CSV table of C-alpha atoms and ligand atoms in Angstrom, one decimal:
chain,number,residue,atom,x,y,z
A,1,MET,CA,64.4,-46.4,60.4
A,2,SER,CA,65.1,-45.4,64.0
A,3,GLY,CA,68.7,-46.0,65.2
A,4,THR,CA,67.4,-47.6,68.4
A,5,LEU,CA,66.2,-50.5,66.3
A,6,ASP,CA,69.5,-51.6,65.0
A,7,ASN,CA,70.1,-55.2,65.9
A,8,PHE,CA,66.5,-56.0,66.6
A,9,THR,CA,65.4,-59.6,67.3
A,10,ILE,CA,61.9,-60.7,67.8
A,11,ILE,CA,61.4,-64.0,69.5
A,12,ILE,CA,58.0,-65.7,69.1
A,13,PHE,CA,56.9,-68.3,71.6
A,14,GLY,CA,54.2,-70.4,69.9
A,15,ALA,CA,55.7,-70.0,66.4
A,16,SER,CA,53.4,-72.7,65.1
A,17,SER,CA,50.2,-71.1,66.5
A,18,ASP,CA,47.3,-70.1,64.4
A,19,LEU,CA,47.8,-66.5,65.6
A,20,ALA,CA,51.4,-66.6,64.4
A,21,SER,CA,50.3,-67.9,61.0
A,22,ARG,CA,47.4,-65.6,60.5
A,23,LYS,CA,48.5,-62.4,62.1
A,24,LEU,CA,52.0,-62.2,63.4
A,25,PHE,CA,54.1,-63.4,60.5
A,26,PRO,CA,52.0,-61.4,57.9
A,27,SER,CA,52.2,-58.3,60.0
A,28,ILE,CA,55.9,-58.5,60.6
A,29,PHE,CA,56.5,-59.3,56.9
A,30,GLN,CA,54.5,-56.2,56.0
A,31,LEU,CA,56.3,-54.0,58.5
A,32,ALA,CA,59.6,-55.2,57.0
A,33,ARG,CA,58.2,-54.5,53.6
A,34,TRP,CA,57.3,-50.9,54.6
A,35,GLY,CA,60.8,-50.4,56.0
A,36,HIS,CA,59.8,-50.4,59.6
A,37,MET,CA,62.3,-53.2,60.5
A,38,PRO,CA,66.1,-52.8,60.3
A,39,GLU,CA,67.8,-54.9,57.6
A,40,SER,CA,69.6,-56.8,60.2
A,41,PHE,CA,66.4,-57.8,62.1
A,42,ARG,CA,66.0,-61.5,63.1
A,43,LEU,CA,63.0,-63.4,64.0
A,44,ILE,CA,63.5,-66.5,66.1
A,45,GLY,CA,60.6,-68.9,66.3
A,46,VAL,CA,60.3,-71.0,69.4
A,47,GLY,CA,58.2,-74.2,69.5
A,48,ARG,CA,58.1,-77.8,70.8
A,49,GLN,CA,58.6,-79.3,67.4
A,50,GLU,CA,62.0,-80.5,66.2
A,51,LEU,CA,62.8,-78.2,63.2
A,52,SER,CA,65.9,-77.0,61.5
A,53,HIS,CA,66.2,-73.3,60.6
A,54,ASP,CA,65.5,-74.2,57.0
A,55,GLU,CA,62.4,-76.3,57.8
A,56,PHE,CA,61.1,-73.4,59.9
A,57,ARG,CA,61.7,-71.0,57.0
A,58,ARG,CA,59.8,-73.3,54.6
A,59,SER,CA,56.9,-73.5,57.0
A,60,VAL,CA,56.7,-69.7,57.5
A,61,ARG,CA,57.0,-69.2,53.8
A,62,GLU,CA,54.0,-71.5,53.2
A,63,ARG,CA,52.0,-69.8,55.9
A,64,LEU,CA,52.8,-66.4,54.5
A,65,LEU,CA,51.8,-67.5,51.0
A,66,GLU,CA,48.5,-68.6,52.4
A,67,HIS,CA,47.7,-65.7,54.7
A,68,SER,CA,49.5,-62.7,53.2
A,69,PRO,CA,48.6,-61.4,49.8
A,70,GLU,CA,51.5,-59.0,50.0
A,71,ALA,CA,53.9,-61.9,50.5
A,72,ALA,CA,52.4,-63.9,47.7
A,73,GLY,CA,52.9,-60.9,45.4
A,74,ASP,CA,56.5,-60.0,46.4
A,75,ALA,CA,58.7,-63.0,45.9
A,76,ALA,CA,62.0,-61.1,46.2
A,77,ARG,CA,61.0,-59.6,49.6
A,78,LEU,CA,59.7,-63.0,50.8
A,79,ASP,CA,63.1,-64.5,50.1
A,80,THR,CA,64.9,-61.7,52.0
A,81,PHE,CA,62.4,-62.0,54.8
A,82,CYS,CA,62.8,-65.8,55.2
A,83,ARG,CA,66.6,-65.4,55.4
A,84,ARG,CA,66.0,-63.5,58.6
A,85,LEU,CA,64.2,-66.4,60.3
A,86,PHE,CA,65.7,-68.8,62.8
A,87,TYR,CA,64.3,-71.5,65.0
A,88,VAL,CA,65.0,-73.0,68.4
A,89,ARG,CA,63.2,-76.0,69.9
A,90,VAL,CA,62.3,-75.3,73.5
A,91,ASP,CA,60.4,-77.5,75.9
A,92,LEU,CA,58.8,-74.6,77.8
A,93,HIS,CA,59.2,-76.2,81.2
A,94,ASP,CA,62.9,-77.1,80.8
A,95,GLN,CA,65.6,-74.6,81.3
A,96,ALA,CA,68.0,-76.2,78.8
A,97,GLY,CA,65.9,-75.1,75.9
A,98,TYR,CA,66.1,-71.5,77.1
A,99,GLU,CA,69.9,-71.7,77.3
A,100,ALA,CA,69.9,-72.9,73.6
A,101,LEU,CA,67.6,-69.9,72.9
A,102,ARG,CA,70.1,-67.5,74.6
A,103,GLU,CA,72.9,-69.0,72.6
A,104,GLU,CA,71.0,-68.5,69.4
A,105,ILE,CA,70.3,-64.8,70.3
A,106,MET,CA,74.0,-64.3,71.4
A,107,ARG,CA,75.4,-66.1,68.4
A,108,ASP,CA,74.9,-62.9,66.5
A,109,GLU,CA,76.7,-60.8,69.1
A,110,GLU,CA,79.7,-63.0,68.7
A,111,ASN,CA,79.5,-62.2,65.0
A,112,GLY,CA,80.3,-58.6,65.9
A,113,ARG,CA,76.8,-57.2,66.5
A,114,THR,CA,76.5,-56.5,70.1
A,115,CYS,CA,73.6,-55.7,72.4
A,116,ARG,CA,70.6,-56.8,70.5
A,117,ASN,CA,67.3,-55.2,71.2
A,118,LEU,CA,65.0,-58.1,72.1
A,119,MET,CA,61.3,-58.4,71.9
A,120,PHE,CA,59.7,-61.5,73.3
A,121,TYR,CA,56.2,-62.4,72.0
A,122,LEU,CA,54.1,-64.9,74.0
A,123,SER,CA,51.6,-66.5,71.7
A,124,ILE,CA,51.0,-69.4,74.1
A,125,SER,CA,48.4,-70.6,76.5
A,126,PRO,CA,48.3,-68.4,79.6
A,127,SER,CA,49.0,-71.3,81.9
A,128,LEU,CA,52.5,-71.6,80.3
A,129,ALA,CA,53.4,-68.0,80.5
A,130,PRO,CA,54.7,-67.8,84.1
A,131,ASP,CA,57.1,-70.6,83.4
A,132,VAL,CA,58.4,-69.0,80.2
A,133,VAL,CA,59.0,-65.7,81.9
A,134,ARG,CA,60.7,-67.3,84.9
A,135,ASN,CA,63.0,-69.2,82.7
A,136,LEU,CA,63.8,-66.2,80.6
A,137,GLY,CA,64.9,-64.5,83.8
A,138,GLN,CA,66.9,-67.5,84.9
A,139,VAL,CA,69.0,-67.6,81.8
A,140,GLY,CA,69.7,-63.9,81.8
A,141,LEU,CA,67.2,-62.8,79.1
A,142,GLY,CA,65.0,-60.7,81.4
A,143,GLY,CA,64.7,-57.0,81.2
A,144,ARG,CA,65.6,-55.9,84.7
A,145,GLU,CA,69.4,-56.2,84.4
A,146,LEU,CA,70.4,-55.4,80.9
A,147,PRO,CA,74.0,-56.4,80.1
A,148,CYS,CA,74.4,-53.4,77.8
A,149,ALA,CA,72.5,-50.6,76.1
A,150,GLY,CA,70.0,-52.6,74.1
A,151,TRP,CA,66.3,-52.7,75.2
A,152,ARG,CA,64.2,-55.7,76.1
A,153,LYS,CA,60.4,-56.0,75.9
A,154,ILE,CA,57.8,-58.6,76.3
A,155,ILE,CA,54.4,-58.8,74.6
A,156,ALA,CA,51.8,-61.0,76.2
A,157,GLU,CA,48.8,-62.2,74.2
A,158,LYS,CA,45.4,-62.4,75.8
A,159,PRO,CA,43.9,-64.1,77.7
A,160,TYR,CA,46.3,-62.7,80.2
A,161,GLY,CA,45.8,-65.4,82.9
A,162,HIS,CA,42.7,-67.4,83.5
A,163,ASP,CA,41.2,-65.6,86.5
A,164,LEU,CA,42.3,-63.0,89.0
A,165,GLU,CA,44.6,-65.4,90.9
A,166,SER,CA,46.5,-66.6,87.8
A,167,ALA,CA,46.7,-63.0,86.5
A,168,LEU,CA,48.1,-61.8,89.8
A,169,GLU,CA,50.6,-64.7,89.7
A,170,LEU,CA,51.6,-63.9,86.1
A,171,ASN,CA,52.0,-60.2,87.0
A,172,ARG,CA,54.1,-61.1,90.0
A,173,VAL,CA,56.4,-63.3,87.9
A,174,ILE,CA,56.7,-60.7,85.2
A,175,ASP,CA,57.4,-58.0,87.7
A,176,GLU,CA,60.4,-60.0,88.9
A,177,VAL,CA,61.9,-60.3,85.4
A,178,PHE,CA,60.7,-57.2,83.6
A,179,GLU,CA,59.9,-53.6,84.4
A,180,GLU,CA,56.2,-52.6,83.8
A,181,SER,CA,57.5,-50.2,81.2
A,182,GLN,CA,58.8,-53.2,79.2
A,183,VAL,CA,55.5,-55.1,79.3
A,184,TYR,CA,53.0,-54.9,76.5
A,185,ARG,CA,49.7,-56.8,77.3
A,186,ILE,CA,48.1,-56.9,73.9
A,187,ASP,CA,44.4,-56.8,73.1
A,188,HIS,CA,44.1,-56.4,69.4
A,189,TYR,CA,40.8,-54.6,69.7
A,190,LEU,CA,42.8,-51.6,70.9
A,191,GLY,CA,44.6,-51.5,67.6
A,192,LYS,CA,41.4,-51.2,65.6
A,193,GLU,CA,41.0,-47.8,64.0
A,194,PRO,CA,37.3,-47.2,65.1
A,195,VAL,CA,38.3,-48.2,68.6
A,196,GLN,CA,41.1,-45.7,68.7
A,197,ASN,CA,38.6,-43.2,67.4
A,198,ILE,CA,36.4,-43.5,70.4
A,199,MET,CA,38.7,-41.3,72.5
A,200,VAL,CA,39.2,-38.9,69.6
A,201,PHE,CA,35.5,-38.7,69.0
A,202,ARG,CA,34.9,-37.9,72.7
A,203,PHE,CA,37.8,-35.7,73.5
A,204,SER,CA,38.5,-33.7,70.3
A,205,ASN,CA,34.8,-32.6,69.9
A,206,GLY,CA,33.3,-30.1,72.2
A,207,ILE,CA,29.7,-30.9,71.6
A,208,PHE,CA,29.5,-34.4,73.0
A,209,GLU,CA,31.4,-34.3,76.3
A,210,PRO,CA,28.9,-32.0,78.1
A,211,LEU,CA,26.2,-34.7,77.4
A,212,TRP,CA,28.3,-37.7,78.1
A,213,ASN,CA,27.0,-38.5,81.6
A,214,ARG,CA,24.0,-39.8,83.6
A,215,GLN,CA,22.0,-36.7,83.1
A,216,TYR,CA,21.7,-37.1,79.3
A,217,ILE,CA,22.5,-40.7,78.6
A,218,ALA,CA,19.9,-43.4,79.3
A,219,GLN,CA,21.9,-46.5,78.5
A,220,VAL,CA,24.9,-47.8,76.6
A,221,MET,CA,24.7,-51.1,74.6
A,222,ILE,CA,27.9,-52.8,73.4
A,223,THR,CA,27.5,-55.7,70.9
A,224,ILE,CA,30.2,-58.0,69.8
A,225,ALA,CA,28.5,-60.6,67.7
A,226,GLU,CA,30.1,-63.2,65.4
A,227,ASP,CA,28.2,-65.3,62.8
A,228,PHE,CA,30.7,-68.2,63.1
A,229,GLY,CA,31.4,-70.7,65.9
A,230,ILE,CA,34.6,-71.6,67.7
A,231,ARG,CA,36.5,-72.5,64.4
A,232,GLY,CA,38.1,-75.7,65.7
A,233,ARG,CA,39.4,-74.1,68.9
A,234,GLY,CA,37.4,-76.5,71.1
A,235,GLY,CA,40.3,-77.1,73.6
A,236,TYR,CA,40.8,-73.4,74.1
A,237,TYR,CA,37.1,-72.6,74.3
A,238,GLU,CA,36.5,-75.3,76.9
A,239,GLU,CA,39.0,-73.5,79.2
A,240,ALA,CA,38.0,-70.0,78.3
A,241,GLY,CA,34.4,-69.7,77.4
A,242,LEU,CA,33.0,-66.4,76.0
A,243,LEU,CA,33.3,-64.4,79.2
A,244,ARG,CA,37.0,-64.9,79.3
A,245,ASP,CA,37.6,-64.9,75.6
A,246,ILE,CA,35.7,-61.7,74.7
A,247,ILE,CA,34.1,-59.9,77.7
A,248,GLN,CA,37.1,-59.8,80.0
A,249,ASN,CA,39.2,-58.1,77.5
A,250,HIS,CA,37.6,-56.7,74.3
A,251,GLY,CA,34.2,-56.0,75.9
A,252,LEU,CA,35.5,-54.3,79.1
A,253,GLN,CA,38.1,-52.3,77.1
A,254,LEU,CA,35.3,-50.9,74.9
A,255,LEU,CA,33.3,-50.1,78.1
A,256,ALA,CA,36.3,-48.4,79.6
A,257,ALA,CA,36.9,-46.2,76.5
A,258,ILE,CA,33.3,-45.1,76.5
A,259,ALA,CA,33.1,-44.5,80.3
A,260,MET,CA,36.6,-43.1,81.1
A,261,GLU,CA,37.1,-39.5,82.3
A,262,PRO,CA,39.1,-37.2,80.1
A,263,PRO,CA,42.8,-38.0,80.8
A,264,VAL,CA,45.1,-35.2,82.1
A,265,ASP,CA,47.2,-35.8,79.0
A,266,ILE,CA,47.4,-38.0,75.9
A,267,ASP,CA,50.1,-40.2,77.2
A,268,ALA,CA,50.1,-43.9,78.0
A,269,ASP,CA,49.9,-43.6,81.8
A,270,ALA,CA,47.4,-40.8,81.9
A,271,ILE,CA,45.0,-42.7,79.6
A,272,ARG,CA,45.6,-46.0,81.4
A,273,ASP,CA,45.0,-44.3,84.8
A,274,GLU,CA,41.5,-43.3,83.6
A,275,LYS,CA,40.7,-46.7,82.2
A,276,ALA,CA,41.8,-48.5,85.3
A,277,LYS,CA,39.6,-46.1,87.4
A,278,VAL,CA,36.5,-47.0,85.3
A,279,LEU,CA,37.1,-50.8,85.7
A,280,ARG,CA,37.6,-50.3,89.4
A,281,ALA,CA,34.2,-48.6,89.5
A,282,VAL,CA,32.4,-51.4,87.6
A,283,ARG,CA,30.0,-53.0,90.1
A,284,ARG,CA,31.0,-56.6,91.0
A,285,PHE,CA,28.3,-59.3,90.8
A,286,THR,CA,26.7,-61.3,93.6
A,287,PRO,CA,24.4,-64.3,93.3
A,288,ASP,CA,21.4,-61.9,93.7
A,289,THR,CA,22.5,-59.4,91.0
A,290,VAL,CA,23.7,-62.1,88.6
A,291,ARG,CA,20.2,-63.5,88.3
A,292,GLU,CA,18.8,-60.2,87.0
A,293,SER,CA,21.9,-59.0,85.1
A,294,VAL,CA,23.3,-62.0,83.2
A,295,VAL,CA,22.1,-64.5,80.6
A,296,LEU,CA,24.6,-67.1,79.4
A,297,GLY,CA,24.0,-69.2,76.3
A,298,GLN,CA,25.5,-72.0,74.3
A,299,TYR,CA,24.8,-72.6,70.6
A,300,GLU,CA,23.1,-75.8,69.6
A,301,GLY,CA,25.7,-78.1,68.3
A,302,TYR,CA,28.6,-76.8,70.4
A,303,LEU,CA,28.7,-80.2,72.2
A,304,GLY,CA,29.5,-81.8,68.9
A,305,GLU,CA,32.6,-79.6,68.2
A,306,LYS,CA,36.0,-81.2,68.3
A,307,GLY,CA,37.7,-81.0,71.7
A,308,VAL,CA,34.4,-80.2,73.5
A,309,ALA,CA,33.3,-82.3,76.5
A,310,PRO,CA,29.9,-84.0,75.8
A,311,ASP,CA,28.3,-82.4,78.8
A,312,SER,CA,30.1,-79.1,78.6
A,313,LYS,CA,28.5,-76.1,80.3
A,314,VAL,CA,30.8,-73.6,78.7
A,315,GLU,CA,29.1,-70.5,77.4
A,316,THR,CA,29.4,-69.2,73.8
A,317,PHE,CA,27.1,-66.3,74.4
A,318,ALA,CA,26.6,-63.7,77.2
A,319,ALA,CA,24.3,-60.8,77.8
A,320,VAL,CA,25.4,-58.8,80.8
A,321,LYS,CA,24.2,-55.6,82.4
A,322,PHE,CA,27.1,-53.7,84.0
A,323,HIS,CA,26.9,-50.7,86.2
A,324,VAL,CA,29.7,-48.2,86.6
A,325,ASP,CA,29.4,-46.8,90.2
A,326,ASN,CA,30.9,-43.4,89.9
A,327,TRP,CA,29.8,-39.8,89.8
A,328,ARG,CA,29.4,-39.7,86.0
A,329,TRP,CA,27.6,-43.0,85.4
A,330,SER,CA,25.6,-43.8,88.5
A,331,GLY,CA,22.3,-45.4,87.4
A,332,VAL,CA,23.2,-45.8,83.7
A,333,PRO,CA,23.1,-49.5,82.6
A,334,PHE,CA,25.9,-50.6,80.3
A,335,TYR,CA,24.5,-53.6,78.4
A,336,MET,CA,26.9,-56.0,76.7
A,337,LYS,CA,26.0,-58.8,74.4
A,338,ALA,CA,28.5,-61.0,72.8
A,339,GLY,CA,28.4,-64.4,71.2
A,340,LYS,CA,29.5,-67.0,68.6
A,341,ASN,CA,27.2,-68.3,65.9
A,342,LEU,CA,24.9,-65.4,66.1
A,343,ALA,CA,22.7,-64.0,63.3
A,344,LYS,CA,25.4,-61.7,61.9
A,345,SER,CA,28.9,-60.4,62.6
A,346,VAL,CA,28.7,-57.0,64.0
A,347,THR,CA,30.6,-55.0,66.7
A,348,GLU,CA,29.0,-51.7,67.7
A,349,ILE,CA,28.4,-49.4,70.6
A,350,VAL,CA,25.0,-47.6,70.8
A,351,ILE,CA,24.7,-44.7,73.2
A,352,THR,CA,21.1,-43.9,73.8
A,353,PHE,CA,20.2,-40.4,75.1
A,354,ARG,CA,17.3,-39.6,77.4
A,355,CYS,CA,14.1,-38.3,75.8
A,356,PRO,CA,13.4,-34.6,75.5
A,357,PRO,CA,11.3,-33.3,78.4
A,358,GLN,CA,8.2,-33.0,76.3
A,359,ASN,CA,7.0,-35.5,73.7
A,360,TYR,CA,5.2,-33.2,71.2
A,361,TYR,CA,5.3,-35.5,68.3
A,362,GLY,CA,4.5,-39.0,69.6
A,363,ALA,CA,1.3,-40.4,70.9
A,364,LEU,CA,0.2,-38.7,74.1
A,365,GLY,CA,1.8,-40.3,77.2
A,366,ALA,CA,4.2,-42.4,75.1
A,367,ALA,CA,7.9,-42.4,75.6
A,368,CYS,CA,9.7,-40.4,72.9
A,369,SER,CA,9.5,-42.3,69.6
A,370,THR,CA,13.0,-41.5,68.4
A,371,PRO,CA,15.5,-41.3,71.2
A,372,ASN,CA,18.8,-39.7,70.1
A,373,GLN,CA,21.6,-42.2,69.7
A,374,VAL,CA,25.2,-42.1,68.9
A,375,VAL,CA,26.2,-45.4,67.1
A,376,LEU,CA,29.9,-46.2,66.9
A,377,GLY,CA,30.3,-48.9,64.3
A,378,ILE,CA,33.5,-50.9,65.0
A,379,GLN,CA,33.1,-53.7,62.4
A,380,PRO,CA,32.3,-54.6,59.7
A,381,ASP,CA,31.0,-51.0,59.2
A,382,GLU,CA,33.5,-48.5,60.5
A,383,THR,CA,31.1,-45.6,61.1
A,384,VAL,CA,29.9,-43.0,63.5
A,385,ALA,CA,26.2,-42.3,63.2
A,386,ILE,CA,23.9,-39.9,65.0
A,387,ARG,CA,20.3,-40.7,65.1
A,388,PHE,CA,17.6,-38.1,65.5
A,389,GLY,CA,14.0,-37.5,64.7
A,390,ALA,CA,13.0,-35.7,61.5
A,391,LYS,CA,9.6,-34.8,60.1
A,392,ARG,CA,8.3,-37.2,57.5
A,393,PRO,CA,7.3,-35.1,54.5
A,394,GLY,CA,3.6,-34.7,54.2
A,395,GLU,CA,0.6,-33.2,55.8
A,396,GLN,CA,1.0,-34.7,59.2
A,397,MET,CA,3.6,-34.0,61.9
A,398,ILE,CA,5.0,-37.5,62.1
A,399,THR,CA,8.6,-38.0,63.1
A,400,ASP,CA,10.9,-40.7,61.7
A,401,PRO,CA,14.3,-41.7,63.0
A,402,VAL,CA,17.1,-40.7,60.6
A,403,PHE,CA,20.9,-40.9,60.7
A,404,MET,CA,23.8,-38.6,60.0
A,405,LYS,CA,26.6,-40.9,59.2
A,406,PHE,CA,30.4,-40.7,58.9
A,407,ASP,CA,32.0,-43.7,57.1
A,408,TYR,CA,35.7,-44.2,57.8
A,409,ARG,CA,36.5,-46.1,54.6
A,410,GLY,CA,34.6,-43.7,52.4
A,411,THR,CA,36.2,-40.6,54.0
A,412,PHE,CA,39.8,-41.8,54.5
A,413,GLN,CA,41.1,-43.9,51.8
A,414,GLY,CA,44.4,-45.7,51.4
A,415,GLU,CA,46.3,-48.6,52.9
A,416,GLY,CA,45.4,-48.7,56.6
A,417,LEU,CA,47.2,-50.5,59.3
A,418,THR,CA,45.7,-53.6,60.7
A,419,PRO,CA,45.5,-53.9,64.5
A,420,TYR,CA,48.6,-56.2,64.6
A,421,HIS,CA,50.7,-53.9,62.4
A,422,ARG,CA,49.8,-50.9,64.5
A,423,LEU,CA,50.3,-52.6,67.9
A,424,LEU,CA,53.6,-54.3,66.9
A,425,LEU,CA,54.9,-51.0,65.6
A,426,ASP,CA,53.8,-49.3,68.9
A,427,ALA,CA,55.5,-51.9,70.9
A,428,ILE,CA,58.7,-51.6,68.8
A,429,GLU,CA,58.6,-47.9,69.3
A,430,GLY,CA,57.9,-48.1,73.0
A,431,ASN,CA,54.4,-46.6,73.0
A,432,GLN,CA,52.3,-48.4,75.6
A,433,MET,CA,49.2,-46.3,75.2
A,434,ASN,CA,47.2,-49.1,73.5
A,435,PHE,CA,48.4,-51.9,75.8
A,436,ILE,CA,46.7,-53.0,79.0
A,437,ARG,CA,48.4,-52.1,82.2
A,438,LYS,CA,48.5,-54.6,85.0
A,439,ASP,CA,46.0,-52.8,87.3
A,440,SER,CA,43.4,-52.9,84.5
A,441,VAL,CA,43.9,-56.6,83.9
A,442,GLU,CA,43.4,-57.3,87.6
A,443,HIS,CA,40.2,-55.2,87.8
A,444,SER,CA,38.8,-56.9,84.7
A,445,TRP,CA,39.5,-60.3,86.1
A,446,SER,CA,37.9,-59.4,89.4
A,447,ILE,CA,34.7,-58.3,87.6
A,448,ILE,CA,34.6,-61.6,85.6
A,449,ASP,CA,35.5,-63.7,88.6
A,450,SER,CA,32.6,-62.1,90.6
A,451,LEU,CA,30.3,-63.0,87.8
A,452,LYS,CA,31.5,-66.5,87.4
A,453,ASP,CA,31.5,-67.2,91.1
A,454,SER,CA,28.0,-65.9,91.4
A,455,ILE,CA,26.7,-68.1,88.5
A,456,ASP,CA,28.0,-71.1,90.3
A,457,GLY,CA,28.0,-73.8,87.6
A,458,GLN,CA,24.5,-72.9,86.2
A,459,ALA,CA,24.1,-74.4,82.7
A,460,PRO,CA,23.9,-71.9,79.8
A,461,GLU,CA,20.6,-71.7,77.8
A,462,LEU,CA,20.8,-73.3,74.4
A,463,TYR,CA,20.2,-71.1,71.3
A,464,PRO,CA,19.8,-71.9,67.7
A,465,VAL,CA,22.8,-71.2,65.4
A,466,HIS,CA,22.4,-67.9,63.6
A,467,SER,CA,19.9,-66.5,66.0
A,468,TRP,CA,20.4,-63.6,68.4
A,469,GLY,CA,21.0,-65.8,71.4
A,470,PRO,CA,18.8,-67.3,74.1
A,471,GLU,CA,15.2,-66.1,74.2
A,472,SER,CA,15.6,-64.7,77.7
A,473,SER,CA,18.5,-62.4,76.6
A,474,ARG,CA,16.0,-60.4,74.4
A,475,ILE,CA,15.4,-58.0,77.4
A,476,TYR,CA,18.9,-56.8,76.8
A,477,GLY,CA,17.9,-55.2,73.5
B,501,BG6,C1,39.9,-63.0,69.6
B,501,BG6,C2,39.0,-64.1,70.2
B,501,BG6,O1,40.5,-62.4,70.7
B,501,BG6,O2,39.1,-62.1,68.9
B,501,BG6,C3,38.2,-64.8,69.1
B,501,BG6,O3,39.8,-65.1,70.8
B,501,BG6,C4,37.4,-63.7,68.3
B,501,BG6,O4,37.3,-65.7,69.6
B,501,BG6,C5,38.4,-62.6,67.8
B,501,BG6,O5,36.8,-64.3,67.2
B,501,BG6,C6,37.6,-61.5,67.2
B,501,BG6,O6,38.5,-60.6,66.7
B,501,BG6,P1,38.3,-59.9,65.3
B,501,BG6,O7,39.2,-58.7,65.3
B,501,BG6,O8,38.6,-60.9,64.3
B,501,BG6,O9,36.9,-59.5,65.2
């Protein structure tokens, strides 16, 4: 256990959120169980509800029993963990609550433990975030003027803002209260093993990089499909929609990992420089280009979901053709397809290479029958597959597409880290590599804003539940 972690307190805003129940508490419990948290660590839950410390402990215990098999199977550690939990009720717009929070944090210092390291976690709606950060600054809990040697960090959950304007405002407020080196904008996709492997695949293997450009690659297709709907999050979805929920963050981060230049070094800023450059180069949309590059859909029955307006035009599906206007990618379409209630849950990236110059084995004049592909399976299959043509056994020279496949789980066994374990640990240890820097957030919003502005209130096409989206999106593969 690193010495810098002594006296570590994590403060969760939105302690009753679904994310806290399903991901944050189970991950923090597991990190404590693995010995990654100091014994003296404290977790302070912040919420609007009136709860005593004990009531909060009971509620977290119940949620852990429901969502964490490790907690359910380790009663002794669950007891120890729950003793480290505390609660403060804060009306997020009212400074008095933040003063109570500061007292709760400082209470421990008066008990002889000085200078706690503080990690604030914002698991709240993006519209509340600026107020929270401003208030933290006002009561002296910001990171810019540390009263003593401890560190302070802030983790902000996506969506980070609602559009470019709100993201700029949030970045501005955060800048006043924290240094950029203390800010961790989390996108849990960046904690997924196969996503982290994209860079390793590209930059630790000599054979792919020479081909990784417009001369050899015909197109890239990124799919993020889910076979379930909005799971009761009608209120959130009505504000967000799929473009903001999935494409602005997870989708564009995958695109950036595929399209980025090799970084000058494997450190957080070098990598984030390259990702920001790609996002800057993504062509913005106009009303003319949107018509031929975007199909939005809404699943049948969405209007009947709880919290959804009866005439809602919110999209639950998008198929988008992006272009990256730089030297490496000029002319190569990056297709992206994402949606709720689709035929199956699958996230994958398919890189399709250009055909060989002569088509010896296909019908005369036909395009090549088996273009080479690299398929990066993100979930549920965690795989890398290379597709090529092979001769079908027999008298005739017929080619069939075949795959060489690497399967993560089959090859590397053992207890892996979930995205939240990994990213929380990275944040605790001060590694910002897999967190989004403010320039990338701003570029991503400017792309999505240009798309949304160009669509101009056009209604999404309906699609049947468990289909592959609206009929007109089929042109996107
Ligand atoms: C979240 C979105 O960021 O990611 C959800 O808000 C989506 O709508 C989820 O379902 C997908 O993440 P994962 O890792 O469960 O596939």
